[in-house]
mmCIF file of C-alpha atoms in Angstrom:
data_model
loop_
_atom_site.group_PDB
_atom_site.id
_atom_site.type_symbol
_atom_site.label_atom_id
_atom_site.label_comp_id
_atom_site.label_asym_id
_atom_site.label_seq_id
_atom_site.Cartn_x
_atom_site.Cartn_y
_atom_site.Cartn_z
ATOM 1 C CA HIS A 107 8.559 10.459 5.324
ATOM 2 C CA ILE A 108 9.931 8.262 7.741
ATOM 3 C CA THR A 109 8.375 9.983 10.481
ATOM 4 C CA GLY A 110 4.941 9.284 8.274
ATOM 5 C CA ILE A 111 5.862 6.142 8.622
ATOM 6 C CA PHE A 112 6.509 5.584 12.801
ATOM 7 C CA CYS A 113 4.238 8.791 14.255
ATOM 8 C CA GLY A 114 0.673 6.983 12.365
ATOM 9 C CA ASP A 115 -2.552 7.098 13.495
ATOM 10 C CA ALA A 116 -1.938 4.232 14.860
ATOM 11 C CA LEU A 117 0.685 5.025 17.582
ATOM 12 C CA PHE A 118 3.296 2.715 19.426
ATOM 13 C CA PHE A 119 3.093 5.296 22.604
ATOM 14 C CA SER A 120 -0.213 5.747 22.386
ATOM 15 C CA PHE A 121 -1.775 2.724 23.226
ATOM 16 C CA ALA A 122 0.872 1.301 25.294
ATOM 17 C CA ARG A 123 0.959 2.090 29.178
ATOM 18 C CA GLY A 124 3.016 3.194 31.248
ATOM 19 C CA ILE A 125 4.730 5.944 27.865
ATOM 20 C CA PRO A 126 4.873 9.518 29.657
ATOM 21 C CA SER A 127 1.626 11.081 26.842
ATOM 22 C CA ASN A 128 4.055 14.168 26.445
ATOM 23 C CA PHE A 129 5.783 12.041 23.473
ATOM 24 C CA ASN A 130 2.281 11.696 22.043
ATOM 25 C CA VAL A 131 1.472 15.177 21.713
ATOM 26 C CA PHE A 132 4.819 15.643 20.216
ATOM 27 C CA ALA A 133 4.310 12.698 17.592
ATOM 28 C CA ARG A 134 1.352 13.748 16.632
ATOM 29 C CA VAL A 135 2.427 17.208 15.778
ATOM 30 C CA LEU A 136 5.378 16.048 13.232
ATOM 31 C CA ARG A 137 2.892 13.044 11.935
ATOM 32 C CA ASP A 138 0.060 16.100 10.979
ATOM 33 C CA ILE A 139 2.852 18.199 9.370
ATOM 34 C CA SER A 140 4.995 15.230 7.973
ATOM 35 C CA GLN A 141 1.186 13.780 6.430
ATOM 36 C CA SER A 142 0.242 17.094 4.623
ATOM 37 C CA PHE A 143 2.702 16.577 2.000
ATOM 38 C CA PHE A 144 5.735 13.999 1.849
ATOM 39 C CA MET A 145 3.601 10.915 -0.116
ATOM 40 C CA PRO A 146 2.431 14.500 -2.558
ATOM 41 C CA LEU A 147 6.241 15.825 -2.185
ATOM 42 C CA PHE A 148 6.983 11.963 -3.505
ATOM 43 C CA PHE A 149 4.088 11.243 -6.094
ATOM 44 C CA PHE A 150 5.507 14.714 -7.691
ATOM 45 C CA ILE A 151 9.004 14.472 -7.685
ATOM 46 C CA SER A 152 7.983 10.643 -9.112
ATOM 47 C CA GLY A 153 5.628 12.858 -11.694
ATOM 48 C CA TYR A 154 8.572 14.990 -12.900
ATOM 49 C CA PHE A 155 10.396 11.808 -14.197
ATOM 50 C CA THR A 156 8.091 10.359 -15.874
ATOM 51 C CA PRO A 157 8.155 11.964 -19.185
ATOM 52 C CA THR A 158 12.517 11.815 -19.223
ATOM 53 C CA SER A 159 12.188 7.862 -18.868
ATOM 54 C CA PHE A 160 9.509 6.958 -21.358
ATOM 55 C CA ASN A 161 10.747 9.560 -23.667
ATOM 56 C CA ARG A 162 13.748 8.296 -23.305
ATOM 57 C CA LYS A 163 13.267 4.508 -23.930
ATOM 58 C CA GLY A 164 10.246 4.319 -25.306
ATOM 59 C CA ARG A 165 6.300 2.417 -24.920
ATOM 60 C CA TYR A 166 7.866 -1.673 -24.235
ATOM 61 C CA VAL A 167 10.918 -0.862 -21.910
ATOM 62 C CA PHE A 168 9.222 1.738 -19.852
ATOM 63 C CA TYR A 169 6.849 -1.013 -18.937
ATOM 64 C CA LEU A 170 9.172 -3.845 -18.750
ATOM 65 C CA ASN A 171 11.927 -1.302 -15.763
ATOM 66 C CA LYS A 172 8.265 -0.393 -13.925
ATOM 67 C CA ALA A 173 8.149 -4.195 -13.573
ATOM 68 C CA LYS A 174 11.382 -4.338 -13.123
ATOM 69 C CA ARG A 175 11.567 -1.863 -10.192
ATOM 70 C CA LEU A 176 7.715 -1.061 -9.286
ATOM 71 C CA PHE A 177 6.176 -4.799 -10.035
ATOM 72 C CA PHE A 178 7.927 -7.824 -8.493
ATOM 73 C CA PRO A 179 8.923 -5.535 -5.370
ATOM 74 C CA LEU A 180 5.353 -4.812 -4.833
ATOM 75 C CA VAL A 181 4.562 -8.869 -5.362
ATOM 76 C CA LEU A 182 7.546 -9.423 -2.516
ATOM 77 C CA GLU A 183 6.303 -6.932 -0.212
ATOM 78 C CA THR A 184 2.723 -7.781 -0.680
ATOM 79 C CA THR A 185 3.982 -11.821 -0.126
ATOM 80 C CA LEU A 186 7.109 -12.309 1.636
ATOM 81 C CA PHE A 187 8.000 -9.374 3.556
ATOM 82 C CA PHE A 188 5.399 -7.437 5.160
ATOM 83 C CA PRO A 189 3.010 -10.368 5.824
ATOM 84 C CA LEU A 190 6.613 -12.314 8.020
ATOM 85 C CA ALA A 191 6.803 -8.618 10.297
ATOM 86 C CA ILE A 192 2.697 -9.419 10.598
ATOM 87 C CA LEU A 193 3.705 -13.360 12.095
ATOM 88 C CA MET A 194 6.424 -11.540 14.269
ATOM 89 C CA SER A 195 4.235 -9.216 15.512
ATOM 90 C CA GLN A 196 1.662 -11.479 16.448
ATOM 91 C CA ALA A 197 3.728 -14.022 17.691
ATOM 92 C CA ILE A 198 5.900 -10.822 19.840
ATOM 93 C CA SER A 199 2.131 -10.763 21.444
ATOM 94 C CA GLY A 200 0.920 -14.012 22.111
ATOM 95 C CA LEU A 201 -1.231 -14.193 19.161
ATOM 96 C CA PRO A 202 -2.056 -17.221 16.984
ATOM 97 C CA LEU A 203 -0.198 -17.210 13.804
ATOM 98 C CA ARG A 204 -1.715 -15.897 10.960
ATOM 99 C CA TYR A 205 -0.240 -15.046 7.429
ATOM 100 C CA ARG A 206 -1.539 -12.074 5.569
ATOM 101 C CA LEU A 207 -0.726 -10.842 2.095
ATOM 102 C CA ASN A 208 -0.190 -6.695 3.122
ATOM 103 C CA PRO A 209 1.042 -4.445 0.526
ATOM 104 C CA GLY A 210 2.466 -2.945 4.583
ATOM 105 C CA PRO A 211 4.476 0.564 3.288
ATOM 106 C CA CYS A 212 4.935 -0.167 0.405
ATOM 107 C CA TRP A 213 1.007 0.866 -0.991
ATOM 108 C CA PHE A 214 2.087 3.397 -2.753
ATOM 109 C CA LEU A 215 3.554 0.977 -5.145
ATOM 110 C CA ILE A 216 0.065 -0.127 -6.229
ATOM 111 C CA TRP A 217 -0.381 4.061 -7.594
ATOM 112 C CA LEU A 218 2.536 4.850 -9.122
ATOM 113 C CA LEU A 219 2.459 2.314 -11.250
ATOM 114 C CA THR A 220 -1.667 2.810 -12.070
ATOM 115 C CA MET A 221 -0.603 6.257 -12.903
ATOM 116 C CA ASN A 222 1.940 5.679 -14.887
ATOM 117 C CA PHE A 223 0.327 3.753 -16.547
ATOM 118 C CA PHE A 224 -2.502 6.189 -17.453
ATOM 119 C CA TYR A 225 0.237 8.787 -18.497
ATOM 120 C CA ASP A 226 0.668 5.858 -21.340
ATOM 121 C CA THR A 227 -2.561 5.651 -21.865
ATOM 122 C CA ILE A 228 -4.467 9.249 -20.999
ATOM 123 C CA ARG A 229 -2.059 11.812 -21.071
ATOM 124 C CA THR A 230 1.019 11.167 -23.435
ATOM 125 C CA PRO A 231 -1.638 10.044 -27.091
ATOM 126 C CA PHE A 232 -2.599 13.978 -26.444
ATOM 127 C CA ARG A 233 0.639 15.529 -25.198
ATOM 128 C CA SER A 234 1.773 18.477 -27.418
ATOM 129 C CA ASP A 235 4.682 16.789 -29.852
ATOM 130 C CA SER A 236 7.693 18.845 -30.723
ATOM 131 C CA ASN A 237 6.167 20.306 -33.957
ATOM 132 C CA ASN A 238 3.465 21.542 -32.492
ATOM 133 C CA LYS A 239 3.058 25.308 -30.185
ATOM 134 C CA GLN A 240 2.738 23.475 -26.247
ATOM 135 C CA ILE A 241 1.209 25.484 -24.447
ATOM 136 C CA ARG A 242 2.694 26.888 -21.280
ATOM 137 C CA ALA A 243 2.190 26.422 -18.133
ATOM 138 C CA HIS A 244 3.945 29.358 -15.626
ATOM 139 C CA PHE A 245 4.755 28.440 -12.627
ATOM 140 C CA PRO A 246 2.373 28.258 -9.213
ATOM 141 C CA THR A 247 1.773 32.209 -7.889
ATOM 142 C CA THR A 248 0.531 32.499 -4.026
ATOM 143 C CA TYR A 249 -3.084 32.614 -5.445
ATOM 144 C CA THR A 250 -2.975 29.367 -7.534
ATOM 145 C CA ARG A 251 -1.184 27.249 -4.666
ATOM 146 C CA LEU A 252 -3.610 29.278 -2.235
ATOM 147 C CA LEU A 253 -6.864 27.612 -4.662
ATOM 148 C CA PHE A 254 -5.748 24.684 -6.015
ATOM 149 C CA GLY A 255 -4.416 23.791 -1.949
ATOM 150 C CA ILE A 256 -8.052 24.479 -0.831
ATOM 151 C CA ILE A 257 -10.184 23.190 -4.153
ATOM 152 C CA ILE A 258 -8.367 20.151 -4.683
ATOM 153 C CA CYS A 259 -5.427 18.649 -2.042
ATOM 154 C CA GLY A 260 -8.416 19.995 1.336
ATOM 155 C CA ILE A 261 -11.194 19.892 0.507
ATOM 156 C CA PRO A 262 -12.128 16.512 -1.939
ATOM 157 C CA THR A 263 -10.111 15.152 0.825
ATOM 158 C CA TYR A 264 -12.453 16.383 3.247
ATOM 159 C CA ILE A 265 -15.493 15.082 0.918
ATOM 160 C CA ILE A 266 -14.089 11.503 0.387
ATOM 161 C CA ASN A 267 -12.899 11.106 4.043
ATOM 162 C CA GLU A 268 -15.574 12.054 5.864
ATOM 163 C CA ILE A 269 -18.410 12.031 3.891
ATOM 164 C CA VAL A 270 -17.889 9.470 0.970
ATOM 165 C CA LEU A 271 -15.627 6.669 2.962
ATOM 166 C CA LYS A 272 -15.684 7.695 6.305
ATOM 167 C CA GLY A 273 -14.829 4.429 8.851
ATOM 168 C CA HIS A 274 -12.464 3.094 5.285
ATOM 169 C CA LYS A 275 -9.226 4.106 6.665
ATOM 170 C CA ILE A 276 -7.103 2.955 3.883
ATOM 171 C CA TYR A 277 -8.368 2.842 0.296
ATOM 172 C CA PHE A 278 -6.258 0.319 -2.701
ATOM 173 C CA GLY A 279 -3.266 0.713 -0.205
ATOM 174 C CA MET A 280 -2.663 3.743 0.312
ATOM 175 C CA PRO A 281 -3.698 5.848 3.899
ATOM 176 C CA LEU A 282 -6.945 7.533 3.695
ATOM 177 C CA THR A 283 -5.748 10.537 6.110
ATOM 178 C CA ILE A 284 -4.597 14.627 5.080
ATOM 179 C CA GLY A 285 -2.362 14.414 2.333
ATOM 180 C CA SER A 286 -3.962 11.554 0.287
ATOM 181 C CA LEU A 287 -5.718 10.380 -2.734
ATOM 182 C CA THR A 288 -6.284 13.238 -4.232
ATOM 183 C CA CYS A 289 -3.242 15.248 -3.188
ATOM 184 C CA ASN A 290 -1.153 11.832 -4.361
ATOM 185 C CA ILE A 291 -2.848 12.325 -8.349
ATOM 186 C CA PHE A 292 -2.947 15.500 -8.426
ATOM 187 C CA MET A 293 0.694 16.127 -7.161
ATOM 188 C CA PHE A 294 2.297 13.351 -9.428
ATOM 189 C CA ASN A 295 0.180 15.159 -12.590
ATOM 190 C CA VAL A 296 2.069 18.589 -11.287
ATOM 191 C CA GLY A 297 5.358 16.573 -11.324
ATOM 192 C CA VAL A 298 4.671 16.263 -15.263
ATOM 193 C CA ILE A 299 3.773 20.137 -16.177
ATOM 194 C CA ALA A 300 6.805 20.754 -13.641
ATOM 195 C CA TYR A 301 8.909 18.828 -15.891
ATOM 196 C CA GLU A 302 7.381 20.075 -19.291
ATOM 197 C CA ASN A 303 7.954 23.577 -18.063
ATOM 198 C CA ARG A 304 11.411 23.114 -17.477
ATOM 199 C CA TRP A 305 10.300 24.930 -13.405
ATOM 200 C CA LEU A 306 13.247 23.274 -11.674
ATOM 201 C CA GLU A 307 15.931 24.113 -14.317
ATOM 202 C CA SER A 308 15.647 27.958 -13.717
ATOM 203 C CA SER A 309 15.839 29.067 -9.375
ATOM 204 C CA ILE A 310 13.079 28.661 -7.612
ATOM 205 C CA ARG A 311 13.703 31.863 -5.508
ATOM 206 C CA LYS A 312 13.490 34.337 -8.988
ATOM 207 C CA GLN A 313 10.357 31.973 -10.138
ATOM 208 C CA LEU A 314 8.188 33.227 -7.123
ATOM 209 C CA ASP A 315 5.916 36.041 -6.109
ATOM 210 C CA ILE A 316 6.852 36.342 -2.516
ATOM 211 C CA PRO A 317 10.787 36.898 -0.885
ATOM 212 C CA VAL A 318 11.086 32.544 0.105
ATOM 213 C CA TRP A 319 10.934 34.057 4.174
ATOM 214 C CA MET A 320 8.033 34.945 3.735
ATOM 215 C CA LEU A 321 7.132 31.273 1.642
ATOM 216 C CA ARG A 322 8.674 29.983 5.100
ATOM 217 C CA LEU A 323 7.479 32.520 7.153
ATOM 218 C CA VAL A 324 3.891 31.529 5.824
ATOM 219 C CA THR A 325 4.833 27.650 5.211
ATOM 220 C CA LEU A 326 5.416 27.875 9.092
ATOM 221 C CA VAL A 327 1.894 29.354 10.091
ATOM 222 C CA GLU A 328 0.066 27.344 8.231
ATOM 223 C CA SER A 329 1.329 24.215 10.135
ATOM 224 C CA CYS A 330 0.904 26.222 13.636
ATOM 225 C CA VAL A 331 -3.051 26.275 12.845
ATOM 226 C CA LEU A 332 -3.175 22.708 11.481
ATOM 227 C CA CYS A 333 -1.338 21.161 14.756
ATOM 228 C CA ALA A 334 -3.799 23.829 16.623
ATOM 229 C CA LEU A 335 -6.704 23.364 14.536
ATOM 230 C CA ARG A 336 -6.168 19.270 16.281
ATOM 231 C CA GLY A 337 -5.897 20.132 19.319
ATOM 232 C CA VAL A 338 -9.827 21.287 19.317
ATOM 233 C CA MET A 339 -11.591 20.450 16.354
ATOM 234 C CA LYS A 340 -12.614 16.532 17.762
ATOM 235 C CA GLU A 341 -16.024 16.393 16.154
ATOM 236 C CA ASN A 342 -17.053 20.038 15.008
ATOM 237 C CA ALA A 343 -17.458 19.367 11.451
ATOM 238 C CA LEU A 344 -16.525 23.107 10.776
ATOM 239 C CA LEU A 345 -13.320 22.992 12.348
ATOM 240 C CA ASN A 346 -12.918 19.826 10.863
ATOM 241 C CA PHE A 347 -13.086 20.933 7.487
ATOM 242 C CA LEU A 348 -11.100 24.336 7.565
ATOM 243 C CA PHE A 349 -8.561 21.452 9.727
ATOM 244 C CA PHE A 350 -8.676 19.188 5.679
ATOM 245 C CA ALA A 351 -8.824 23.061 4.369
ATOM 246 C CA VAL A 352 -5.164 23.827 5.481
ATOM 247 C CA SER A 353 -3.980 20.627 4.963
ATOM 248 C CA GLY A 354 -4.784 20.790 1.059
ATOM 249 C CA ILE A 355 -2.283 25.180 0.761
ATOM 250 C CA LEU A 356 0.294 22.956 3.474
ATOM 251 C CA CYS A 357 0.762 20.477 1.646
ATOM 252 C CA LEU A 358 1.824 22.690 -1.596
ATOM 253 C CA ASP A 359 3.601 25.436 -0.264
ATOM 254 C CA MET A 360 5.996 23.506 2.242
ATOM 255 C CA SER A 361 6.531 21.468 -0.927
ATOM 256 C CA LEU A 362 7.219 23.963 -2.383
ATOM 257 C CA CYS A 363 9.445 25.307 0.826
ATOM 258 C CA LEU A 364 11.660 21.763 1.043
ATOM 259 C CA LEU A 365 12.314 22.130 -3.233
ATOM 260 C CA GLN A 366 13.427 26.124 -3.162
ATOM 261 C CA LEU A 367 15.766 24.647 -0.222
ATOM 262 C CA PHE A 368 17.312 21.087 -1.811
ATOM 263 C CA GLN A 369 17.517 23.472 -5.231
ATOM 264 C CA GLU A 370 19.853 25.812 -3.335
ATOM 265 C CA ASN A 371 21.656 23.716 -0.649
ATOM 266 C CA CYS A 372 21.309 19.333 -1.246
ATOM 267 C CA ASN A 373 21.778 19.948 -5.017
ATOM 268 C CA LEU A 374 24.803 17.262 -4.629
ATOM 269 C CA HIS A 375 26.271 14.505 -5.789
ATOM 270 C CA THR A 376 28.762 12.247 -3.807
ATOM 271 C CA CYS A 377 29.256 8.931 -4.226
ATOM 272 C CA LEU A 378 28.311 8.720 -0.268
ATOM 273 C CA SER A 379 24.648 10.167 -1.365
ATOM 274 C CA LYS A 380 25.242 8.555 -5.098
ATOM 275 C CA LYS A 381 25.150 4.528 -2.597
ATOM 276 C CA LEU A 382 22.662 6.109 -0.616
ATOM 277 C CA THR A 383 20.174 6.465 -3.269
ATOM 278 C CA SER A 384 21.173 3.183 -4.824
ATOM 279 C CA ALA A 385 20.683 1.272 -2.146
ATOM 280 C CA SER A 386 17.351 3.098 -0.425
ATOM 281 C CA TYR A 387 14.875 2.188 -2.462
ATOM 282 C CA THR A 388 16.393 -1.622 -1.241
ATOM 283 C CA VAL A 389 16.129 -0.630 2.885
ATOM 284 C CA TYR A 390 12.772 1.251 2.419
ATOM 285 C CA ILE A 391 11.012 -2.594 1.252
ATOM 286 C CA VAL A 392 13.077 -5.663 3.841
ATOM 287 C CA HIS A 393 13.362 -2.880 5.917
ATOM 288 C CA PHE A 394 10.417 -3.625 8.533
ATOM 289 C CA PRO A 395 10.758 -7.431 9.870
ATOM 290 C CA LEU A 396 14.454 -5.341 10.685
ATOM 291 C CA VAL A 397 12.094 -2.789 12.797
ATOM 292 C CA ILE A 398 9.789 -4.748 14.267
ATOM 293 C CA ALA A 399 12.485 -7.712 15.421
ATOM 294 C CA GLY A 400 14.311 -4.085 16.804
ATOM 295 C CA THR A 401 12.088 -2.776 18.507
ATOM 296 C CA SER A 402 10.956 -6.217 20.678
ATOM 297 C CA ALA A 403 14.539 -6.612 21.885
ATOM 298 C CA PHE A 404 14.199 -3.146 22.583
ATOM 299 C CA VAL A 405 11.157 -3.742 24.256
ATOM 300 C CA HIS A 406 12.178 -6.770 26.027
ATOM 301 C CA LEU A 407 15.689 -4.908 26.979
ATOM 302 C CA TYR A 408 13.430 -2.124 28.559
ATOM 303 C CA ASN A 409 10.399 -4.372 30.365
ATOM 304 C CA HIS A 410 13.837 -5.965 31.998
ATOM 305 C CA ILE A 411 16.152 -3.365 33.579
ATOM 306 C CA VAL A 412 12.747 -0.942 34.709
ATOM 307 C CA PRO A 413 10.367 -1.932 37.342
ATOM 308 C CA THR A 414 7.035 -4.009 37.275
ATOM 309 C CA GLU A 415 5.286 -1.306 37.591
ATOM 310 C CA ASN A 416 7.033 0.569 35.113
ATOM 311 C CA ASN A 417 7.156 -2.140 32.281
ATOM 312 C CA ILE A 418 5.390 -1.929 28.282
ATOM 313 C CA LEU A 419 2.492 -3.743 28.461
ATOM 314 C CA PHE A 420 1.001 -5.229 25.010
ATOM 315 C CA PRO A 421 -2.755 -3.961 24.840
ATOM 316 C CA ASP A 422 -6.266 -6.350 25.980
ATOM 317 C CA SER A 423 -8.140 -4.808 22.872
ATOM 318 C CA PRO A 424 -7.896 -4.781 19.282
ATOM 319 C CA VAL A 425 -7.067 -1.711 18.053
ATOM 320 C CA SER A 426 -7.571 -1.247 14.261
ATOM 321 C CA SER A 427 -5.047 0.363 12.426
ATOM 322 C CA SER A 428 -5.899 3.417 9.814
ATOM 323 C CA THR A 429 -2.241 2.615 8.271
ATOM 324 C CA LEU A 430 -1.064 -1.244 9.405
ATOM 325 C CA ILE A 431 1.883 0.102 10.791
ATOM 326 C CA GLY A 432 1.675 0.632 14.491
ATOM 327 C CA TYR A 433 -1.186 -2.071 15.441
ATOM 328 C CA ASP A 434 -2.819 -4.837 12.964
ATOM 329 C CA ASN A 435 -5.950 -5.765 13.340
ATOM 330 C CA GLY A 436 -6.361 -7.942 16.920
ATOM 331 C CA GLY A 437 -3.813 -5.475 19.018
ATOM 332 C CA ILE A 438 -1.023 -6.934 16.708
ATOM 333 C CA ILE A 439 1.960 -5.163 18.415
ATOM 334 C CA GLN A 440 4.771 -4.120 15.200
ATOM 335 C CA GLY A 441 5.872 -1.459 17.289
ATOM 336 C CA CYS A 442 7.893 0.504 14.915
ATOM 337 C CA GLY A 443 7.448 4.532 17.111
ATOM 338 C CA TRP A 444 10.288 3.225 19.494
ATOM 339 C CA LEU A 445 12.354 3.817 16.568
ATOM 340 C CA VAL A 446 12.333 7.109 15.701
#
């Protein structure tokens, strides 16, 4: 998740002068791999906990809780924290100050609210209750992941990004890239199905149709192919299509790899983990102004220490950010890459 934020399409190092280009290559590799799965996996986990929250609290308390945990933080981020970050970046870059309403990195709250609403209004009325025979969904096989990875996570993402919404980088706050939109919606629903069929209550290792080592090897190969395609596709339509198709497969396989890994090795509950968990959401919401302040301090300190010819210079031309994190329209420095 952090890699996805700090190595976005408008990565600071990509446009700053005097920075070794080797980091750009490394950062883009991390970005492509993480971008293919990190938000879909987040929506999967959100979908997994939605049914139990709705069933335990009931509709009224469920929506009241979502307003407290999702809607109000979204309002704060859109009207205060992220606009403050933009104003700081404008001041740092010596640009005119201009206040902007923008959800920034909390765009996912818009979609979580939407998906929770549709879970209640569409899925819940048609869901089998305890008095009826529930339709079972078996744990996804390798063939199933391959098929759905291509036809749901891969091809539709390509069509939306490269044909339907080509030239648009944001759709209702969501960055349009690999591992977005159809992947996020699909994985939220898969999370709901996983809860209803108790997929994560049993050992994932025992439910797999292939050995864990083979799943990890296949995922590693998919990651390498994805990075190779990124380096050669350029304007080639076929390679671009294959890039999105592979990213869709990687989305599901990498998510499954991480779920299995954490289920067996990181399923721990300690006082420290509970404190970190309870604080992580707040930190995420308020982190952007702090990141920009820290980045600015680093840049000025760096420029003061190194020779003038190696100074970090702000760009002269406007750069359009597809993720609203490296630069805002008008060449506004936000410099998150410095804190990687």
